[in-house]
CSV table of C-alpha atoms in Angstrom, one decimal:
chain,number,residue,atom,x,y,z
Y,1179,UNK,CA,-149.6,6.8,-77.2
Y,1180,UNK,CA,-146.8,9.7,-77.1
Y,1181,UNK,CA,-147.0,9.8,-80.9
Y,1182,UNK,CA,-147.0,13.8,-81.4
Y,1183,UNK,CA,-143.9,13.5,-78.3
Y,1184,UNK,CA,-141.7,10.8,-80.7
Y,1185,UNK,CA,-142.0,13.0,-83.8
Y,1186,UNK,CA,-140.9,16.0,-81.6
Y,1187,UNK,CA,-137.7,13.6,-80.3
Y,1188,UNK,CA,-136.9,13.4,-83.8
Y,1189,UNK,CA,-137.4,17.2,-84.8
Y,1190,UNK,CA,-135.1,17.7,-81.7
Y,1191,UNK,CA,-132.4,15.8,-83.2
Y,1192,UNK,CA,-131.7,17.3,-86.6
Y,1193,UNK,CA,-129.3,19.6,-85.3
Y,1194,UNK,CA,-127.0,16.6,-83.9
Y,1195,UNK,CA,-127.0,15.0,-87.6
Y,1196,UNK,CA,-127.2,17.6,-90.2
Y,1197,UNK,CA,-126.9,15.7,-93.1
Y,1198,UNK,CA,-129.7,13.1,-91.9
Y,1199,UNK,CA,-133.0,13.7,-93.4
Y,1200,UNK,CA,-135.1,15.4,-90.6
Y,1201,UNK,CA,-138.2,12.8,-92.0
Y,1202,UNK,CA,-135.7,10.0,-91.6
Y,1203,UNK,CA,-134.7,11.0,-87.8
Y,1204,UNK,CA,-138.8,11.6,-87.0
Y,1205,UNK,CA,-139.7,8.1,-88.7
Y,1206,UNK,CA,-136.3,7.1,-86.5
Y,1207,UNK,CA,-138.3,8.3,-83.2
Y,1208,UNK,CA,-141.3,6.7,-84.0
Y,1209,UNK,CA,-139.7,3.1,-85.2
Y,1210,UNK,CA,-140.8,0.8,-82.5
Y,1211,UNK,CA,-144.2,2.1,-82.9
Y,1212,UNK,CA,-143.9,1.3,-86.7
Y,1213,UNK,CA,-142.4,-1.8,-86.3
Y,1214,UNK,CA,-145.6,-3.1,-84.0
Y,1215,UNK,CA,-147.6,-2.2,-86.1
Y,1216,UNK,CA,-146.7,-4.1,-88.8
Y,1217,UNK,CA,-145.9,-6.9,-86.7
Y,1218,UNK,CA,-149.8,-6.4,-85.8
Y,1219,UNK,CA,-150.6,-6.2,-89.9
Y,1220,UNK,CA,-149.2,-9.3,-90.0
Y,1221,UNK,CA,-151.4,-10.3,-87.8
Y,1222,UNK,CA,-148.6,-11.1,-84.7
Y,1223,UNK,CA,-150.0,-9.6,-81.9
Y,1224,UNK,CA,-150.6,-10.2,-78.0
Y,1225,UNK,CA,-149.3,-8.9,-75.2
Y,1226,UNK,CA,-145.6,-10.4,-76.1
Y,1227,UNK,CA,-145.4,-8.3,-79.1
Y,1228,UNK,CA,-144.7,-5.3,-77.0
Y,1229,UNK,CA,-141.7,-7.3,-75.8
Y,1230,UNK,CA,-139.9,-7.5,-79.1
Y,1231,UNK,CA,-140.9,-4.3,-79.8
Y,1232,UNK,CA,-141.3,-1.8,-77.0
Y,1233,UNK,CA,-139.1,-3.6,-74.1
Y,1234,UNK,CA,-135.3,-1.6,-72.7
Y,1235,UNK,CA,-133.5,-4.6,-74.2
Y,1236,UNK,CA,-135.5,-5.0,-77.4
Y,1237,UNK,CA,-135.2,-1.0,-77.4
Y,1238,UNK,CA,-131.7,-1.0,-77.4
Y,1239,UNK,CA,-131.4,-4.3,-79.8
Y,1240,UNK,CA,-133.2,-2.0,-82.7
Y,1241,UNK,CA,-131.6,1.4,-82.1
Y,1242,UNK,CA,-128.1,-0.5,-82.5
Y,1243,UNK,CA,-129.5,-2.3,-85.5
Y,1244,UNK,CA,-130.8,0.5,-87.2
Y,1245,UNK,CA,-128.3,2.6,-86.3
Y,1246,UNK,CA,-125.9,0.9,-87.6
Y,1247,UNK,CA,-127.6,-0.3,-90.8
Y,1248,UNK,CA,-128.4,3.9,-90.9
Y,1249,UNK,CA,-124.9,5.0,-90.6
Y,1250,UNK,CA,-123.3,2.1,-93.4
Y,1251,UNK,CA,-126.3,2.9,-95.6
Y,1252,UNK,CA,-125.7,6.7,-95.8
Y,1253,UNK,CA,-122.0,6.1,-95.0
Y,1254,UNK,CA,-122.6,8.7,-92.2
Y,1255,UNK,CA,-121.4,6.8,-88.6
Y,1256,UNK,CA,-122.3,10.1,-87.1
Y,1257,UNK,CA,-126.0,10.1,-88.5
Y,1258,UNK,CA,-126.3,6.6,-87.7
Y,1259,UNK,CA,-125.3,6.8,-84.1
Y,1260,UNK,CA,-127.8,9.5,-83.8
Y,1261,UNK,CA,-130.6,8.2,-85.9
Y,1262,UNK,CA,-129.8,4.8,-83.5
Y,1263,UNK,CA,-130.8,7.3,-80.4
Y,1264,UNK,CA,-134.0,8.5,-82.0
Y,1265,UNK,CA,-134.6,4.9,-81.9
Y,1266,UNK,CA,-133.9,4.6,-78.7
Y,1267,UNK,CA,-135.9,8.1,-77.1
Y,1268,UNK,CA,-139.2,6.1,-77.9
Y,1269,UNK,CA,-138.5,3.8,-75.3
Y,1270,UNK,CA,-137.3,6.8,-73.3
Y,1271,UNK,CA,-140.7,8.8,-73.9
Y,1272,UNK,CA,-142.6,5.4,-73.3
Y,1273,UNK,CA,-141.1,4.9,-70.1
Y,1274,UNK,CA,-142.1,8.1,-68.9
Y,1275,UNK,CA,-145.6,8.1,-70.0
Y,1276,UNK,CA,-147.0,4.9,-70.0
Y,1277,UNK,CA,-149.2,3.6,-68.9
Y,1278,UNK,CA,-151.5,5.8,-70.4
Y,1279,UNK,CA,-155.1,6.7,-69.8
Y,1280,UNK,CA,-158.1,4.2,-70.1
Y,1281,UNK,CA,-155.9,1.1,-69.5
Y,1282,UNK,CA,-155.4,-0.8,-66.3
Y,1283,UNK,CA,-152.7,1.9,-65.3
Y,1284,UNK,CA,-150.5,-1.0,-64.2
Y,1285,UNK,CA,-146.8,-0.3,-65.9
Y,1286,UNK,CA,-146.7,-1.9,-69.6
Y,1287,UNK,CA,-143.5,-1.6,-70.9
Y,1288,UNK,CA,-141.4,-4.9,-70.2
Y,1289,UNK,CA,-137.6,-4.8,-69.0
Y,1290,UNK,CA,-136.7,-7.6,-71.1
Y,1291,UNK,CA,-138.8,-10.3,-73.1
Y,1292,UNK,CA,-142.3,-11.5,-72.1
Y,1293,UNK,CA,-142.5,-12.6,-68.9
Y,1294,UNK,CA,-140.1,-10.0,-67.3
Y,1295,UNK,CA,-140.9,-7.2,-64.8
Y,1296,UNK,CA,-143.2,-4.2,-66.5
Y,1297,UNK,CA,-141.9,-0.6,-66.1
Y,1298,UNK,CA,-143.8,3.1,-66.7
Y,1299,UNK,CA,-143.8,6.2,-64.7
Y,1300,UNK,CA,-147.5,7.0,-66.1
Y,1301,UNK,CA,-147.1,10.6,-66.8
Y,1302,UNK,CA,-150.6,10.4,-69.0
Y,1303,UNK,CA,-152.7,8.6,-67.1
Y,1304,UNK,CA,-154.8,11.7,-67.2
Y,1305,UNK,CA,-155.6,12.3,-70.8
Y,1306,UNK,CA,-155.2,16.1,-70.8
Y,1307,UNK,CA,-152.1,16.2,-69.2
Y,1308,UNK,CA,-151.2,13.3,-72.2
Y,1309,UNK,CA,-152.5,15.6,-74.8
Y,1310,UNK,CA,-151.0,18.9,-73.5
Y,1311,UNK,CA,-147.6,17.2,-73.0
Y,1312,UNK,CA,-147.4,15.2,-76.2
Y,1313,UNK,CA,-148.2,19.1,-78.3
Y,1314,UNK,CA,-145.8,20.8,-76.2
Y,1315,UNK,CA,-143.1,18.0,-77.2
Y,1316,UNK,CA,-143.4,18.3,-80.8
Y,1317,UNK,CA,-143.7,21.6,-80.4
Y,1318,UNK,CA,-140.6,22.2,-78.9
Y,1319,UNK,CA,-138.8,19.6,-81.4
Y,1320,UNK,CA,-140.0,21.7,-84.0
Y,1321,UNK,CA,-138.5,24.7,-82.6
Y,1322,UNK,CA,-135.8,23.6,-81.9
Y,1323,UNK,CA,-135.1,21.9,-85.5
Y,1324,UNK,CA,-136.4,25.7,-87.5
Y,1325,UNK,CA,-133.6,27.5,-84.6
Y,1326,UNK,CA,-131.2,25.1,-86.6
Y,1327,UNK,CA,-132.0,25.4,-89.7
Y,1328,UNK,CA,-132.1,29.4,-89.6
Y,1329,UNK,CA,-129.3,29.7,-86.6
Y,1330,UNK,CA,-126.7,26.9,-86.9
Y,1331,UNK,CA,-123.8,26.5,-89.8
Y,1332,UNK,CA,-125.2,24.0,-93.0
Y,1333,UNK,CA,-122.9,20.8,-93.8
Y,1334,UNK,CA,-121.1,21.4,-96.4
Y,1335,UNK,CA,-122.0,20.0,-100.0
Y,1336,UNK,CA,-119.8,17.0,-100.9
Y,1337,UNK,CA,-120.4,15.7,-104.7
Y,1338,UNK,CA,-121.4,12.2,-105.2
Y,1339,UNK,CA,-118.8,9.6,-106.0
């Protein structure tokens, strides 16, 4: 699990939507992985639930959703277009690291809904390439998010309505 490597997506992001939350874009990043799991709380679970929750299309079907939910919530279409591609680098991240270590290292991550072709590049199948990679990412998203905040221009305050 890239979990350290989808915080760090969201870290990375800040400076793209400075009004957003940086804990909203991280828990943006790591949506598909919270949506499983309550999926799996609710006790829904097998193999398909990656599907609806980790598959390209399913991906994309919950970065525009919440991206779009997001961006009419804070009435902020830029934030929501970028908290959409937080969503949306998890699948990105996944693809290029699953499958991970101590599975059948067969790819996991389905194109489309149960049933359909299984994708993965399988950067950690060795575990301490996983764990050195996943640091580094949220390292880097870190960085990259305190350069903003002490580098780059704040939004400007508007008053509430």
């Amino acid at each position: 699990m890239a979990f350290f490597a989808h915080m760090g997506a969201g870290f990375a992001m800040k400076p793209l939507a400075p009004k957003v939350p940086v804990g909203v874009l991280v828990a943006a990043g790591m949506w598909l992985d919270l949506v499983c799991f309550a999926l799996m709380g609710l006790g829904v679970g097998g193999e398909s639930i990656l599907a609806w929750t980790h598959g390209l299309f399913m991906s994309g079907v919950w970065s525009i959703f919440v991206g779009v939910a997001a961006g009419l919530i804070m009435k902020n279409p830029r934030g929501g277009i970028v908290i959409g591609a937080a969503v949306f680098s998890h699948w990105i991240i996944d693809f290029i690291t699953h499958p991970m270590a101590g599975g059948d290292l067969q790819p996991d991550i389905p194109l489309f809904l149960e049933g359909s072709p299984k994708v993965g590049l399988g950067l950690y199948r060795d575990m301490t390439v996983a764990i050195i990679v996943d640091i580094a990412s949220l390292l880097a998203g870190i960085a990259v998010y305190v350069y903003s905040r002490l580098h780059l221009p704040k939004p400007p305050v508007t008053p509430d309505k």
